[in-house]
């Protein structure tokens, strides 16, 4: 059944106060359920959630967009909201609390009592750090525990933990000493101690690590979850692979947005964000581009006399600008992506730069020859072909080099190189391209008239 | 220990034929091992792999880049290569075989005998389809099996299957009838039949589905693995979440590359691809841009007389071009990403377009006022301010609208909308921006002189 049809059927059932409603929900995945909720009116949402148990409500809310979660929570009584919060996993609960108005957040934290401490701890970490995305619901056993005892305990607590697929082994001070996958555990012989079969070489991440780094590690080692530790190796929480998938998507979006200058429109659905907030994110970069464009214009202005004498020179302004821009964008995109996916390592950047320089020189030569020939034939003026061709060669080469150098420099100084693909590179390549073009034209001026 | 140091130590050990070498490898994760191998010479690779068992070699090779796998396989004897292939998971083995020269592939498939059939089946599916990335190593039991029997069987076969975290329940004709997570299985009471506790609402994907769609489903439902079925619902294989992480990264790279016109440089490491092949991918799009730039130039040429009379008009060519380009890129980036992550649904596209039109009109008005004021003050010519301001308003609005419409049109006709962010949009907005600018200028010509 399509989402649309399901929605219509639910609306009908709500209207008729149909008692089969709850049964019907049980057949829906929480994720599909969450999509339907997003399309309901506030009144309908209220009626719907009144029919759900706290646990069911928690499962659905965890799958909703953060902005929708906040809206929904403000429709519920504080009593109900806190009961649902208790059923949510601690990482999702902490994320939601951090988005609520401070007053509501404080009140809810008081109401949920025993779980509040864990959530307060999670709220201390930056949102995009390992600590900020971890959950505290993991399974840790002492090394002396026997395999059969561990399996028995697992069968009891399996429904509470975020993932049962890794069992962590800790010492008396909760320091991480080993790990066992559930698969290793169930295939081990009874009577064995966990410490005898655990892997001691545990891959873990510090709580301060950026989520993008965490994603790289999980992806590299094909983990289902990675443990998060403090600086004394004490186990604080775990990050599961489903959250890592979200991180990878989120980071890809951020990279793309940085490339167009728009700072991230974080945690806000594109269709729901007010138009004014979208403009506020994008307009500043257009204004910067505008003034950079005027700087390029003043370069054209400096050669006004030349243009007035040989007006045909103005005709090649667009192609010089386009080509400088396109070659710079190509170069920066490939470099930024190469760094992001780990194909270009820090120690290889210089070598990469020289490869790009060769690419730029070759492409510059081909484009220069092409446009030079085209210009000479089009305007029946061989010297013009020489001027435009030489300028094109220089522009494409410089574009490729600058397009690589700016993000490379950003990367070295710790700025996200994705910013380097945007308006800044555009401005630099425009100004240099036009300067090269008109300087060459000036030199050959007397042959052009 | 850093990769560099580990590498040096290994080289030293190989040279001295140190017998501790194998023990040393056991402490390394296959993924780190694979990174080190990439930096060795052919001779060193041979010596190293001679020291590894087939199973160890398989684990390491699975973590290597495809291009490195192919190189290594050509260093090994066919006998050894086939022994290692047998130890690899079927999806990785099939991927590797598909990259080998046809003659080698055929010979190896003969040598591996019983596993060859499974690999041949996998090779039939397109590389980027669900069938192309699935593995045939899954666990499927009949519904009549008891929980304790299933756990006992699992403990025996845990080391062979790709993932033991889902147990699929199939009927006599291997049609998928239900699923149980390992967590549900171990927390179920003994004496229960699998069919009594399995979930019947299994999320599965058809073998022909594009890998990007599969990734969306796995991400949406937070799955650790998704079953792949044929059109009669028979279970063919599974796709695990670690492969999905690779898909998400690969698709993000492809999208980025399409935006710059460069067709994907697939399965080739940036640092290892020959410079000529990189140029071959990027140059064609530069040449297209070049001719589009000449078209824009001919528009400038059509107004040559106006420029010669009021040369100051040429000074605003760069800012008009830059702003049209930047607003179009912003619009297309946000739209393409919104569609890719599912924030803009098919039925919402028209509504999204009208939102963008409002964004474009507002940003156009602000930019028009700004540049108009700047132009009037800079050149002390109020009419020039009017002309440039009006042209800017129109250019930014049209840029935003075209930047949304082109990828939207692509999306509707089944072309990847990412292509719409590239050279095509650039060319359209350049030509329109300049045409608008000079048309307005022509109208006001007599006030400008």
Short mmCIF file of C-alpha atoms in Angstrom, two decimals, chain A residues 312 315-316 319 371-381 384, chain B residues 293-302:
data_model
loop_
_atom_site.label_atom_id
_atom_site.label_comp_id
_atom_site.label_asym_id
_atom_site.label_seq_id
_atom_site.Cartn_x
_atom_site.Cartn_y
_atom_site.Cartn_z
CA UNK A 312 36.10 42.33 -30.68
CA UNK A 315 33.60 39.05 -27.26
CA UNK A 316 36.10 36.68 -25.68
CA UNK A 319 34.77 32.21 -22.89
CA UNK A 371 39.89 28.57 -29.27
CA UNK A 372 42.86 30.27 -31.00
CA UNK A 373 41.99 28.56 -34.27
CA UNK A 374 38.28 29.32 -33.80
CA UNK A 375 38.98 33.00 -33.04
CA UNK A 376 41.36 33.43 -35.96
CA UNK A 377 38.92 31.89 -38.44
CA UNK A 378 35.81 33.55 -37.00
CA UNK A 379 37.19 37.09 -37.02
CA UNK A 380 39.61 36.51 -39.93
CA UNK A 381 42.39 37.91 -37.71
CA UNK A 384 43.57 37.69 -32.42
CA UNK B 293 31.48 30.40 -24.15
CA UNK B 294 31.87 31.36 -27.80
CA UNK B 295 28.06 31.44 -28.16
CA UNK B 296 27.94 33.84 -25.19
CA UNK B 297 30.71 35.80 -26.91
CA UNK B 298 28.63 36.14 -30.08
CA UNK B 299 25.87 37.71 -27.97
CA UNK B 300 28.41 40.26 -26.73
CA UNK B 301 29.48 40.68 -30.37
CA UNK B 302 25.91 41.46 -31.43
#
